Amino acid sequence: MKINVGFSVLMGFLIGIITCYFFGKKTILKKYIQLLDKANIQAKNIINNAEKEGENVKKNKVLQAKEKFLELKCKHEKEVHFKEKKIIDIENQTKEKENRLSKEIEIYFKKNNRLENKIHDYENKYKILQTKQEEFKNMHTKQVELLEKVSNYSSEEAKSELIEILKNEAKTKAQSYIQSIIEESQLTAKMEAKKIVIQTIQRIGTEQAVENAVSVFNIESDDVKGRIIGREGRNIRALEKATGVEIIVDDTPEAILLSCFNPIRREVARLSLQKLVIDGRIHPARIEEIVEKTEKQVEEEVVEIGKKNIIDLGIHGIHPELIKIIGRMKYRSSYGQNLLQHSREVAHLAGILASELGLNAKLAKRAGLLHDIGKVPENESELPHAILGMQWAEKYGENVEICNAIGSHHDEIEMKVLISPIVQVSDSISGARPGVRRNSFESYSKRLKDLENIAISFYGVNKAFAIQAGRELRVLVESDKIDDKKAFQLSYDITEKIKNEMTYPGQIKVTVIRETRAVQIAR
């Protein structure tokens, strides 16, 4: 019984499942068919809407294309119209040019006809002129021949004599004209130049001291001399060897002489002696130690002196080596004049002159301070000091104007800038003032003799006298050989020869004196 009941339940379950399957399948198929119908309807609607939108878009595109076509057509018509108008204008201009050219051609042909007539007339006149010229030449040759017969002179001789006469007349007139110009310029320029120079000199109050080749070292008592000399002179020999200075110990009371042409070495020897005497220990080893320290001290002082002077003058940016050279100037002299004082004075003079003339005063002052740096070389050089100084200035970065002023202040090179003559004039003013420099008697007398000999070498000079320490040369000429006009020329020629053949400070005035003496004896 139990088996039958289970079987019945199972069969019922299977039948239920099969029934549900077939019933659900039918329901699903029905729903699927309904959805399919709806999808078809929606697809048809979408297709219809798309066709309508496509027709609308097509209509819009056709309208846009028509509008674009009309716009391009209008623009094309305008361009065609503009080009047609331009072509018409060009045609009109071409026609006008053709008409103008035709008129000009007509005028040209008319002028050519006139020119041909004129050329024909000119040719006739030229033929007439040639015949007249031939007649004139014949007449001229006849007149020349007649004059040669009358005067007993050939034409070439007459020409040469006439040229010589005209030359002499022109030379005389030129000399008188030059002299009048010189006098006129002197009247107007001399006072102004004197005024500027005097004002400049008055503003400079530099004291000048004559430098010697001998320094005097004062001592308290003569007992110190023996200690300085040392046993068998070993101390003094060591001192002379270390400093390069000749030490003269003689009978002069309480004084020792230091002789050397190098002022720096003399200063080193003087300071070393002073330290040794104060210290009291004088022997060769101590002498070498003191001299070495003193040399370093003097080198430091040289740099300090250079810095102090460029600060005092308001000059900046100078190379350290040039500062050392400026400091060494204190221990150098030129014709007895202290070189540093001379350079400072030239710097002041150049600055004042430049400011009076409206030029760069700082540049002129810098060139004035550096103009004589070539006089203090560490090693001897065969170059002139102006050229050597110019090379140093170029080496240490000075500008072209400064270098030209240094190199040309004694006319070794050509002056190319305006401050160069200012530096030269300032150098002459500083060195030419009375009492500033000292010359040896031999060089002084030789310069005077050379001046007189130059004057005597000219034709017609009777005597010549150099006066005022060689700053004026008076020339006496023979009145029968040199007339008044030639006297002016003679003074000019003598001046030029002195400039070319002599070296001298300042300026030399040449005065030519001509006098006529009428002497009769009553008997």
Short mmCIF file of C-alpha atoms in Angstrom, two decimals:
data_model
loop_
_atom_site.label_atom_id
_atom_site.label_comp_id
_atom_site.label_asym_id
_atom_site.label_seq_id
_atom_site.Cartn_x
_atom_site.Cartn_y
_atom_site.Cartn_z
CA MET A 1 0.00 0.00 0.00
CA LYS A 2 2.78 2.27 0.86
CA ILE A 3 4.42 1.69 -2.53
CA ASN A 4 1.28 2.54 -4.44
CA VAL A 5 0.75 5.75 -2.47
CA GLY A 6 4.38 6.91 -3.16
CA PHE A 7 4.05 6.07 -6.80
CA SER A 8 0.79 7.98 -7.03
CA VAL A 9 2.38 11.04 -5.39
CA LEU A 10 5.34 10.90 -7.75
CA MET A 11 3.20 10.59 -10.78
CA GLY A 12 1.05 13.44 -9.60
CA PHE A 13 4.14 15.54 -9.09
CA LEU A 14 5.45 14.78 -12.56
CA ILE A 15 2.06 15.44 -14.14
CA GLY A 16 1.95 18.82 -12.31
CA ILE A 17 5.36 19.72 -13.54
CA ILE A 18 4.52 18.80 -17.11
CA THR A 19 1.25 20.72 -16.92
CA CYS A 20 3.00 23.78 -15.50
CA TYR A 21 5.66 23.60 -18.21
CA PHE A 22 3.23 23.53 -21.08
CA PHE A 23 1.04 26.21 -19.50
CA GLY A 24 4.04 28.52 -18.78
CA LYS A 25 5.43 28.02 -22.28
CA LYS A 26 2.17 29.05 -23.83
CA THR A 27 2.02 32.15 -21.66
CA ILE A 28 5.62 33.13 -22.49
CA LEU A 29 5.00 32.64 -26.22
CA LYS A 30 1.95 34.86 -25.99
CA LYS A 31 3.90 37.60 -24.20
CA TYR A 32 6.76 37.29 -26.73
CA ILE A 33 4.35 37.71 -29.63
CA GLN A 34 2.85 40.80 -27.99
CA LEU A 35 6.31 42.35 -27.44
CA LEU A 36 7.29 41.55 -31.02
CA ASP A 37 4.24 43.34 -32.31
CA LYS A 38 5.01 46.39 -30.20
CA ALA A 39 8.63 46.43 -31.44
CA ASN A 40 7.47 46.29 -35.06
CA ILE A 41 5.08 49.15 -34.47
CA GLN A 42 7.88 51.26 -32.80
CA ALA A 43 10.31 50.41 -35.62
CA LYS A 44 7.78 51.55 -38.21
CA ASN A 45 7.23 54.77 -36.26
CA ILE A 46 11.02 55.39 -36.02
CA ILE A 47 11.45 54.74 -39.73
CA ASN A 48 8.62 57.12 -40.56
CA ASN A 49 10.10 59.83 -38.26
CA ALA A 50 13.56 59.31 -39.75
CA GLU A 51 12.23 59.62 -43.27
CA LYS A 52 10.44 62.83 -42.33
CA GLU A 53 13.58 64.29 -40.64
CA GLY A 54 15.71 63.23 -43.65
CA GLU A 55 13.39 65.06 -46.01
CA ASN A 56 13.53 68.16 -43.78
CA VAL A 57 17.35 68.04 -43.61
CA LYS A 58 17.52 67.54 -47.35
CA LYS A 59 15.29 70.54 -47.92
CA ASN A 60 17.45 72.66 -45.54
CA LYS A 61 20.68 71.60 -47.25
CA VAL A 62 19.24 72.38 -50.65
CA LEU A 63 18.19 75.83 -49.42
CA GLN A 64 21.68 76.45 -47.90
CA ALA A 65 23.34 75.34 -51.13
CA LYS A 66 21.15 77.67 -53.15
CA GLU A 67 21.94 80.59 -50.79
CA LYS A 68 25.69 79.82 -50.99
CA PHE A 69 25.50 79.62 -54.77
CA LEU A 70 23.71 82.96 -54.93
CA GLU A 71 26.29 84.54 -52.56
CA LEU A 72 29.25 83.23 -54.60
CA LYS A 73 27.56 84.30 -57.80
CA CYS A 74 27.09 87.83 -56.45
CA LYS A 75 30.72 88.01 -55.27
CA HIS A 76 31.98 86.71 -58.62
CA GLU A 77 29.91 89.28 -60.47
CA LYS A 78 31.37 92.04 -58.27
CA GLU A 79 34.95 90.86 -58.91
CA VAL A 80 34.29 90.62 -62.64
CA HIS A 81 32.80 94.11 -62.58
CA PHE A 82 35.82 95.48 -60.63
CA LYS A 83 38.33 93.85 -62.98
CA GLU A 84 36.45 95.11 -66.02
CA LYS A 85 36.51 98.62 -64.54
CA LYS A 86 40.25 98.30 -63.83
CA ILE A 87 40.92 97.12 -67.36
CA ILE A 88 38.95 100.07 -68.71
CA ASP A 89 41.00 102.47 -66.52
CA ILE A 90 44.25 100.92 -67.73
CA GLU A 91 43.11 101.21 -71.31
CA ASN A 92 42.26 104.88 -70.75
CA GLN A 93 45.68 105.54 -69.15
CA THR A 94 47.39 103.73 -72.01
CA LYS A 95 45.53 105.85 -74.53
CA GLU A 96 46.51 109.02 -72.63
CA LYS A 97 50.17 107.93 -72.58
CA GLU A 98 50.07 107.16 -76.27
CA ASN A 99 48.63 110.59 -77.00
CA ARG A 100 51.26 112.25 -74.77
CA LEU A 101 54.09 110.28 -76.39
CA SER A 102 52.88 111.15 -79.86
CA LYS A 103 52.87 114.84 -78.90
CA GLU A 104 56.36 114.57 -77.36
CA ILE A 105 57.66 112.81 -80.47
CA GLU A 106 56.29 115.61 -82.60
CA ILE A 107 57.96 118.22 -80.34
CA TYR A 108 61.22 116.23 -80.36
CA PHE A 109 61.33 116.11 -84.15
CA LYS A 110 60.66 119.84 -84.28
CA LYS A 111 63.51 120.47 -81.82
CA ASN A 112 65.84 118.19 -83.77
CA ASN A 113 65.20 120.21 -86.86
CA ARG A 114 66.06 123.35 -84.92
CA LEU A 115 69.15 121.70 -83.45
CA GLU A 116 70.32 120.61 -86.84
CA ASN A 117 70.03 124.19 -87.99
CA LYS A 118 71.92 125.41 -84.93
CA ILE A 119 74.63 122.78 -85.36
CA HIS A 120 75.06 123.88 -88.93
CA ASP A 121 75.40 127.50 -87.76
CA TYR A 122 77.90 126.49 -85.06
CA GLU A 123 79.99 124.56 -87.53
CA ASN A 124 80.20 127.61 -89.73
CA LYS A 125 81.12 129.79 -86.77
CA TYR A 126 83.73 127.23 -85.62
CA LYS A 127 85.37 127.30 -89.04
CA ILE A 128 85.46 131.08 -88.88
CA LEU A 129 86.96 130.89 -85.35
CA GLN A 130 89.67 128.47 -86.50
CA THR A 131 90.68 130.81 -89.28
CA LYS A 132 90.76 133.71 -86.79
CA GLN A 133 92.91 131.66 -84.41
CA GLU A 134 95.37 130.85 -87.16
CA GLU A 135 95.54 134.52 -88.06
CA PHE A 136 96.07 135.40 -84.37
CA LYS A 137 98.89 132.83 -84.04
CA ASN A 138 100.60 134.21 -87.07
CA MET A 139 100.27 137.75 -85.73
CA HIS A 140 101.53 136.59 -82.28
CA THR A 141 104.59 134.87 -83.72
CA LYS A 142 105.36 137.97 -85.80
CA GLN A 143 105.02 140.18 -82.70
CA VAL A 144 107.24 137.84 -80.64
CA GLU A 145 109.87 137.84 -83.36
CA LEU A 146 109.69 141.63 -83.54
CA LEU A 147 110.03 141.94 -79.75
CA GLU A 148 112.98 139.52 -79.72
CA LYS A 149 114.73 141.62 -82.34
CA VAL A 150 114.05 144.87 -80.44
CA SER A 151 114.93 143.57 -76.92
CA ASN A 152 117.70 141.12 -77.86
CA TYR A 153 115.91 138.50 -75.64
CA SER A 154 114.56 135.15 -76.70
CA SER A 155 111.02 134.27 -75.66
CA GLU A 156 112.26 131.54 -73.24
CA GLU A 157 114.70 133.94 -71.56
CA ALA A 158 111.98 136.56 -71.21
CA LYS A 159 109.60 133.98 -69.72
CA SER A 160 112.15 132.75 -67.17
CA GLU A 161 113.05 136.29 -66.16
CA LEU A 162 109.39 137.25 -65.85
CA ILE A 163 108.68 134.14 -63.78
CA GLU A 164 111.61 134.94 -61.47
CA ILE A 165 110.39 138.53 -61.01
CA LEU A 166 106.86 137.33 -60.27
CA LYS A 167 108.22 134.73 -57.83
CA ASN A 168 110.18 137.33 -55.89
CA GLU A 169 107.20 139.67 -55.81
CA ALA A 170 104.89 136.87 -54.66
CA LYS A 171 107.37 135.76 -52.00
CA THR A 172 107.75 139.31 -50.69
CA LYS A 173 104.00 139.84 -50.64
CA ALA A 174 103.49 136.48 -48.95
CA GLN A 175 106.07 137.31 -46.26
CA SER A 176 104.49 140.68 -45.58
CA TYR A 177 101.04 139.09 -45.56
CA ILE A 178 102.20 136.37 -43.16
CA GLN A 179 103.80 138.96 -40.93
CA SER A 180 100.62 141.06 -40.86
CA ILE A 181 98.57 137.96 -40.01
CA ILE A 182 101.02 137.00 -37.26
CA GLU A 183 100.93 140.52 -35.79
CA GLU A 184 97.15 140.66 -35.96
CA SER A 185 96.77 137.24 -34.35
CA GLN A 186 99.28 138.19 -31.68
CA LEU A 187 97.32 141.32 -30.84
CA THR A 188 94.09 139.38 -30.36
CA ALA A 189 95.34 136.04 -29.03
CA LYS A 190 98.40 137.00 -27.00
CA MET A 191 96.48 138.84 -24.29
CA GLU A 192 93.90 136.06 -23.90
CA ALA A 193 96.59 133.35 -23.82
CA LYS A 194 98.62 135.31 -21.26
CA LYS A 195 95.50 135.79 -19.17
CA ILE A 196 94.70 132.06 -19.10
CA VAL A 197 98.31 131.03 -18.41
CA ILE A 198 98.82 133.67 -15.67
CA GLN A 199 95.56 132.71 -13.98
CA THR A 200 96.59 129.06 -14.12
CA ILE A 201 100.06 129.72 -12.68
CA GLN A 202 98.64 131.93 -9.92
CA ARG A 203 96.38 129.09 -8.81
CA ILE A 204 99.36 126.73 -8.43
CA GLY A 205 101.51 127.24 -5.36
CA THR A 206 103.81 124.21 -5.45
CA GLU A 207 107.13 124.61 -3.72
CA GLN A 208 110.18 123.43 -5.63
CA ALA A 209 113.26 121.92 -4.06
CA VAL A 210 116.50 121.20 -5.89
CA GLU A 211 117.51 117.55 -5.56
CA ASN A 212 121.16 116.63 -5.07
CA ALA A 213 123.13 113.46 -5.60
CA VAL A 214 124.45 113.62 -1.99
CA SER A 215 122.56 113.24 1.32
CA VAL A 216 123.96 114.30 4.69
CA PHE A 217 123.40 112.03 7.70
CA ASN A 218 123.79 113.96 10.93
CA ILE A 219 125.17 112.23 14.03
CA GLU A 220 125.35 113.34 17.66
CA SER A 221 129.09 112.86 18.08
CA ASP A 222 132.12 111.78 16.07
CA ASP A 223 132.43 108.63 18.23
CA VAL A 224 129.63 107.08 16.20
CA LYS A 225 131.80 107.31 13.04
CA GLY A 226 134.17 104.68 14.39
CA ARG A 227 131.33 102.28 15.15
CA ILE A 228 129.90 102.81 11.66
CA ILE A 229 133.30 102.15 10.06
CA GLY A 230 133.87 99.04 12.18
CA ARG A 231 137.00 96.96 12.58
CA GLU A 232 139.15 97.40 9.49
CA GLY A 233 136.16 99.01 7.75
CA ARG A 234 134.04 95.85 7.65
CA ASN A 235 130.80 97.62 8.75
CA ILE A 236 131.03 100.39 6.18
CA ARG A 237 131.89 97.90 3.42
CA ALA A 238 128.92 95.72 4.37
CA LEU A 239 126.68 98.78 4.37
CA GLU A 240 127.92 99.97 0.97
CA LYS A 241 127.52 96.47 -0.47
CA ALA A 242 123.96 96.06 0.87
CA THR A 243 122.70 99.51 -0.19
CA GLY A 244 124.82 100.32 -3.29
CA VAL A 245 125.59 103.77 -1.83
CA GLU A 246 129.01 105.30 -1.33
CA ILE A 247 129.42 106.32 2.33
CA ILE A 248 131.93 109.11 2.86
CA VAL A 249 133.29 109.52 6.39
CA ASP A 250 135.69 112.47 6.48
CA ASP A 251 136.65 115.29 8.81
CA THR A 252 133.26 116.98 8.53
CA PRO A 253 132.08 117.31 12.13
CA GLU A 254 128.97 115.36 13.16
CA ALA A 255 128.08 114.42 9.57
CA ILE A 256 128.40 111.47 7.19
CA LEU A 257 127.87 111.90 3.44
CA LEU A 258 125.83 109.42 1.39
CA SER A 259 126.60 109.67 -2.31
CA CYS A 260 124.51 107.96 -5.01
CA PHE A 261 122.63 109.05 -8.13
CA ASN A 262 119.70 106.78 -7.20
CA PRO A 263 117.61 108.67 -4.58
CA ILE A 264 115.77 105.51 -3.47
CA ARG A 265 119.00 103.77 -2.57
CA ARG A 266 120.21 106.92 -0.76
CA GLU A 267 116.97 106.97 1.25
CA VAL A 268 117.36 103.27 2.12
CA ALA A 269 120.95 103.90 3.27
CA ARG A 270 119.95 106.96 5.33
CA LEU A 271 117.07 105.17 7.11
CA SER A 272 119.24 102.07 7.69
CA LEU A 273 122.00 104.17 9.26
CA GLN A 274 119.46 105.92 11.44
CA LYS A 275 118.06 102.60 12.71
CA LEU A 276 121.53 101.15 13.28
CA VAL A 277 122.68 104.16 15.29
CA ILE A 278 119.52 104.11 17.44
CA ASP A 279 119.77 100.33 17.93
CA GLY A 280 123.49 100.47 18.76
CA ARG A 281 124.25 97.00 17.38
CA ILE A 282 126.32 97.62 14.26
CA HIS A 283 127.84 94.54 12.61
CA PRO A 284 127.55 93.00 9.10
CA ALA A 285 124.75 90.54 9.92
CA ARG A 286 122.68 93.25 11.63
CA ILE A 287 123.37 95.65 8.77
CA GLU A 288 122.01 93.18 6.17
CA GLU A 289 118.91 92.54 8.32
CA ILE A 290 118.21 96.27 8.83
CA VAL A 291 118.77 97.08 5.13
CA GLU A 292 116.37 94.33 4.06
CA LYS A 293 113.66 95.59 6.43
CA THR A 294 114.25 99.18 5.33
CA GLU A 295 113.89 98.25 1.65
CA LYS A 296 110.50 96.67 2.37
CA GLN A 297 109.52 99.75 4.39
CA VAL A 298 110.51 102.07 1.52
CA GLU A 299 108.52 99.92 -0.96
CA GLU A 300 105.44 100.24 1.27
CA GLU A 301 106.01 103.98 1.56
CA VAL A 302 106.26 104.22 -2.24
CA VAL A 303 102.82 102.62 -2.61
CA GLU A 304 101.36 104.88 0.11
CA ILE A 305 102.85 107.98 -1.53
CA GLY A 306 101.35 106.96 -4.88
CA LYS A 307 97.90 106.36 -3.35
CA LYS A 308 98.01 109.63 -1.42
CA ASN A 309 98.86 111.67 -4.51
CA ILE A 310 96.15 110.17 -6.73
CA ILE A 311 93.60 110.73 -3.92
CA ASP A 312 94.75 114.34 -3.51
CA LEU A 313 94.33 114.94 -7.24
CA GLY A 314 90.95 113.18 -7.38
CA ILE A 315 92.10 110.51 -9.84
CA HIS A 316 90.60 107.01 -9.67
CA GLY A 317 91.01 103.63 -11.33
CA ILE A 318 94.80 103.66 -11.80
CA HIS A 319 96.54 100.27 -12.04
CA PRO A 320 98.53 99.25 -8.90
CA GLU A 321 101.79 99.12 -10.90
CA LEU A 322 101.26 102.71 -12.07
CA ILE A 323 100.62 103.71 -8.43
CA LYS A 324 104.05 102.25 -7.53
CA ILE A 325 105.66 104.19 -10.37
CA ILE A 326 104.01 107.42 -9.18
CA GLY A 327 105.34 106.77 -5.66
CA ARG A 328 108.88 106.19 -6.98
CA MET A 329 108.75 109.64 -8.59
CA LYS A 330 109.29 111.17 -5.14
CA TYR A 331 112.83 109.78 -5.13
CA ARG A 332 113.66 110.93 -8.68
CA SER A 333 114.69 114.31 -10.02
CA SER A 334 114.81 115.94 -13.46
CA TYR A 335 117.42 118.71 -13.84
CA GLY A 336 117.35 119.05 -10.04
CA GLN A 337 113.51 119.32 -9.95
CA ASN A 338 111.66 116.72 -7.89
CA LEU A 339 109.81 114.55 -10.41
CA LEU A 340 106.71 113.92 -8.28
CA GLN A 341 106.28 117.62 -7.47
CA HIS A 342 106.77 118.42 -11.15
CA SER A 343 104.14 115.84 -12.20
CA ARG A 344 101.66 117.10 -9.60
CA GLU A 345 102.18 120.65 -10.81
CA VAL A 346 101.72 119.60 -14.46
CA ALA A 347 98.51 117.76 -13.46
CA HIS A 348 97.12 120.88 -11.75
CA LEU A 349 98.12 123.12 -14.65
CA ALA A 350 96.65 120.77 -17.25
CA GLY A 351 93.39 120.43 -15.33
CA ILE A 352 92.97 124.20 -15.00
CA LEU A 353 93.89 124.89 -18.63
CA ALA A 354 91.48 122.18 -19.82
CA SER A 355 88.63 123.58 -17.72
CA GLU A 356 89.34 127.11 -19.03
CA LEU A 357 89.15 125.77 -22.60
CA GLY A 358 86.01 123.71 -21.98
CA LEU A 359 87.72 120.29 -22.19
CA ASN A 360 87.74 117.27 -19.87
CA ALA A 361 89.70 118.50 -16.83
CA LYS A 362 89.88 115.06 -15.13
CA LEU A 363 91.36 113.46 -18.23
CA ALA A 364 93.93 116.26 -18.61
CA LYS A 365 94.88 116.01 -14.92
CA ARG A 366 95.36 112.23 -15.23
CA ALA A 367 97.57 112.66 -18.32
CA GLY A 368 99.58 115.39 -16.57
CA LEU A 369 100.31 113.18 -13.56
CA LEU A 370 101.39 110.24 -15.74
CA HIS A 371 103.30 112.15 -18.45
CA ASP A 372 106.79 111.48 -16.96
CA ILE A 373 106.35 107.90 -15.69
CA GLY A 374 108.93 106.78 -18.27
CA LYS A 375 111.65 108.55 -16.23
CA VAL A 376 111.51 105.99 -13.39
CA PRO A 377 112.28 102.61 -15.02
CA GLU A 378 113.51 99.80 -12.77
CA ASN A 379 115.91 98.76 -15.53
CA GLU A 380 117.66 101.12 -17.92
CA SER A 381 116.00 101.46 -21.32
CA GLU A 382 117.20 102.93 -24.61
CA LEU A 383 113.72 104.27 -25.46
CA PRO A 384 112.88 107.96 -24.85
CA HIS A 385 111.03 108.39 -21.59
CA ALA A 386 107.87 109.62 -23.38
CA ILE A 387 107.64 106.49 -25.55
CA LEU A 388 108.45 104.21 -22.59
CA GLY A 389 105.77 105.94 -20.49
CA MET A 390 103.24 105.56 -23.33
CA GLN A 391 103.99 101.82 -23.57
CA TRP A 392 103.52 101.40 -19.81
CA ALA A 393 100.23 103.31 -19.95
CA GLU A 394 98.99 101.06 -22.78
CA LYS A 395 100.12 97.96 -20.87
CA TYR A 396 98.27 98.95 -17.70
CA GLY A 397 94.95 99.82 -19.38
CA GLU A 398 95.00 103.61 -19.83
CA ASN A 399 92.83 104.90 -22.68
CA VAL A 400 94.07 106.09 -26.06
CA GLU A 401 93.90 109.83 -25.24
CA ILE A 402 96.09 109.44 -22.14
CA CYS A 403 98.63 107.33 -24.06
CA ASN A 404 98.82 109.87 -26.89
CA ALA A 405 99.32 112.76 -24.45
CA ILE A 406 102.16 110.89 -22.69
CA GLY A 407 103.90 109.86 -25.91
CA SER A 408 103.61 113.24 -27.66
CA HIS A 409 104.53 115.70 -24.90
CA HIS A 410 108.07 115.93 -26.38
CA ASP A 411 106.86 115.52 -30.01
CA GLU A 412 108.13 111.93 -30.34
CA ILE A 413 104.77 111.02 -31.91
CA GLU A 414 101.99 113.03 -33.55
CA MET A 415 99.41 114.72 -31.32
CA LYS A 416 95.96 113.30 -32.07
CA VAL A 417 93.85 114.56 -29.15
CA LEU A 418 93.23 118.01 -27.68
CA ILE A 419 94.67 117.24 -24.25
CA SER A 420 98.10 116.42 -25.75
CA PRO A 421 99.12 120.08 -26.42
CA ILE A 422 97.69 121.03 -23.01
CA VAL A 423 99.98 118.52 -21.27
CA GLN A 424 102.94 119.71 -23.36
CA VAL A 425 102.27 123.37 -22.49
CA SER A 426 101.81 122.53 -18.79
CA ASP A 427 105.11 120.59 -18.79
CA SER A 428 106.87 123.58 -20.36
CA ILE A 429 105.33 126.01 -17.84
CA SER A 430 106.35 123.84 -14.89
CA GLY A 431 109.91 123.27 -16.13
CA ALA A 432 110.65 126.71 -17.58
CA ARG A 433 110.00 128.88 -14.54
CA PRO A 434 113.16 130.55 -13.20
CA GLY A 435 114.90 128.64 -10.42
CA VAL A 436 112.97 125.42 -10.89
CA ARG A 437 115.55 123.41 -12.79
CA ARG A 438 119.30 123.35 -12.68
CA ASN A 439 121.59 122.64 -15.62
CA SER A 440 125.27 121.88 -15.51
CA PHE A 441 127.58 124.64 -16.71
CA GLU A 442 128.82 122.50 -19.62
CA SER A 443 125.36 121.79 -21.03
CA TYR A 444 124.29 125.39 -20.42
CA SER A 445 127.28 126.91 -22.26
CA LYS A 446 126.95 124.35 -25.08
CA ARG A 447 123.31 125.27 -25.61
CA LEU A 448 124.16 128.98 -25.84
CA LYS A 449 126.95 128.31 -28.35
CA ASP A 450 124.68 126.11 -30.46
CA LEU A 451 122.08 128.87 -30.55
CA GLU A 452 124.61 131.46 -31.72
CA ASN A 453 126.12 129.08 -34.30
CA ILE A 454 122.69 128.37 -35.83
CA ALA A 455 122.08 132.09 -36.32
CA ILE A 456 125.56 132.76 -37.74
CA SER A 457 125.14 129.96 -40.30
CA PHE A 458 122.61 132.07 -42.26
CA TYR A 459 123.63 134.42 -45.08
CA GLY A 460 123.88 138.09 -44.14
CA VAL A 461 124.23 137.55 -40.36
CA ASN A 462 127.03 139.59 -38.81
CA LYS A 463 126.79 138.66 -35.12
CA ALA A 464 124.50 136.67 -32.82
CA PHE A 465 124.08 136.87 -29.03
CA ALA A 466 122.19 134.40 -26.81
CA ILE A 467 120.89 136.33 -23.77
CA GLN A 468 118.52 135.80 -20.83
CA ALA A 469 119.88 132.31 -20.09
CA GLY A 470 119.32 131.25 -23.68
CA ARG A 471 115.68 132.29 -23.82
CA GLU A 472 116.31 135.08 -26.35
CA LEU A 473 118.56 135.18 -29.41
CA ARG A 474 119.49 138.56 -30.89
CA VAL A 475 120.78 138.50 -34.45
CA LEU A 476 122.61 141.47 -36.03
CA VAL A 477 122.49 141.45 -39.85
CA GLU A 478 124.32 143.45 -42.51
CA SER A 479 122.00 146.11 -43.85
CA ASP A 480 123.35 145.98 -47.40
CA LYS A 481 122.63 142.22 -47.68
CA ILE A 482 119.35 141.88 -45.75
CA ASP A 483 116.51 144.35 -46.27
CA ASP A 484 113.51 144.84 -43.98
CA LYS A 485 111.35 142.28 -45.76
CA LYS A 486 114.08 139.63 -45.72
CA ALA A 487 114.61 140.26 -42.00
CA PHE A 488 111.16 138.84 -41.24
CA GLN A 489 111.91 135.76 -43.34
CA LEU A 490 115.30 135.34 -41.64
CA SER A 491 113.76 135.35 -38.15
CA TYR A 492 111.26 132.71 -39.29
CA ASP A 493 113.99 130.52 -40.84
CA ILE A 494 116.19 130.72 -37.72
CA THR A 495 113.23 129.81 -35.52
CA GLU A 496 112.41 126.76 -37.64
CA LYS A 497 116.03 125.57 -37.60
CA ILE A 498 116.19 125.90 -33.79
CA LYS A 499 112.96 123.87 -33.47
CA ASN A 500 114.29 121.10 -35.71
CA GLU A 501 117.87 120.85 -34.41
CA MET A 502 117.77 121.70 -30.69
CA THR A 503 116.10 120.44 -27.52
CA TYR A 504 115.32 123.16 -24.98
CA PRO A 505 112.84 123.89 -22.19
CA GLY A 506 110.26 126.63 -22.66
CA GLN A 507 110.58 128.93 -25.67
CA ILE A 508 113.28 130.98 -27.41
CA LYS A 509 112.59 134.45 -28.80
CA VAL A 510 114.51 135.31 -32.00
CA THR A 511 115.04 139.04 -32.68
CA VAL A 512 116.64 140.16 -35.96
CA ILE A 513 118.17 143.65 -35.76
CA ARG A 514 119.00 145.61 -38.91
CA GLU A 515 120.29 149.16 -38.86
CA THR A 516 121.64 151.50 -41.51
CA ARG A 517 124.40 153.92 -40.53
CA ALA A 518 125.20 156.95 -42.68
CA VAL A 519 128.76 158.13 -41.86
CA GLN A 520 130.45 161.15 -43.44
CA ILE A 521 133.70 162.89 -42.52
CA ALA A 522 134.03 166.66 -42.76
CA ARG A 523 137.53 167.79 -43.60
#
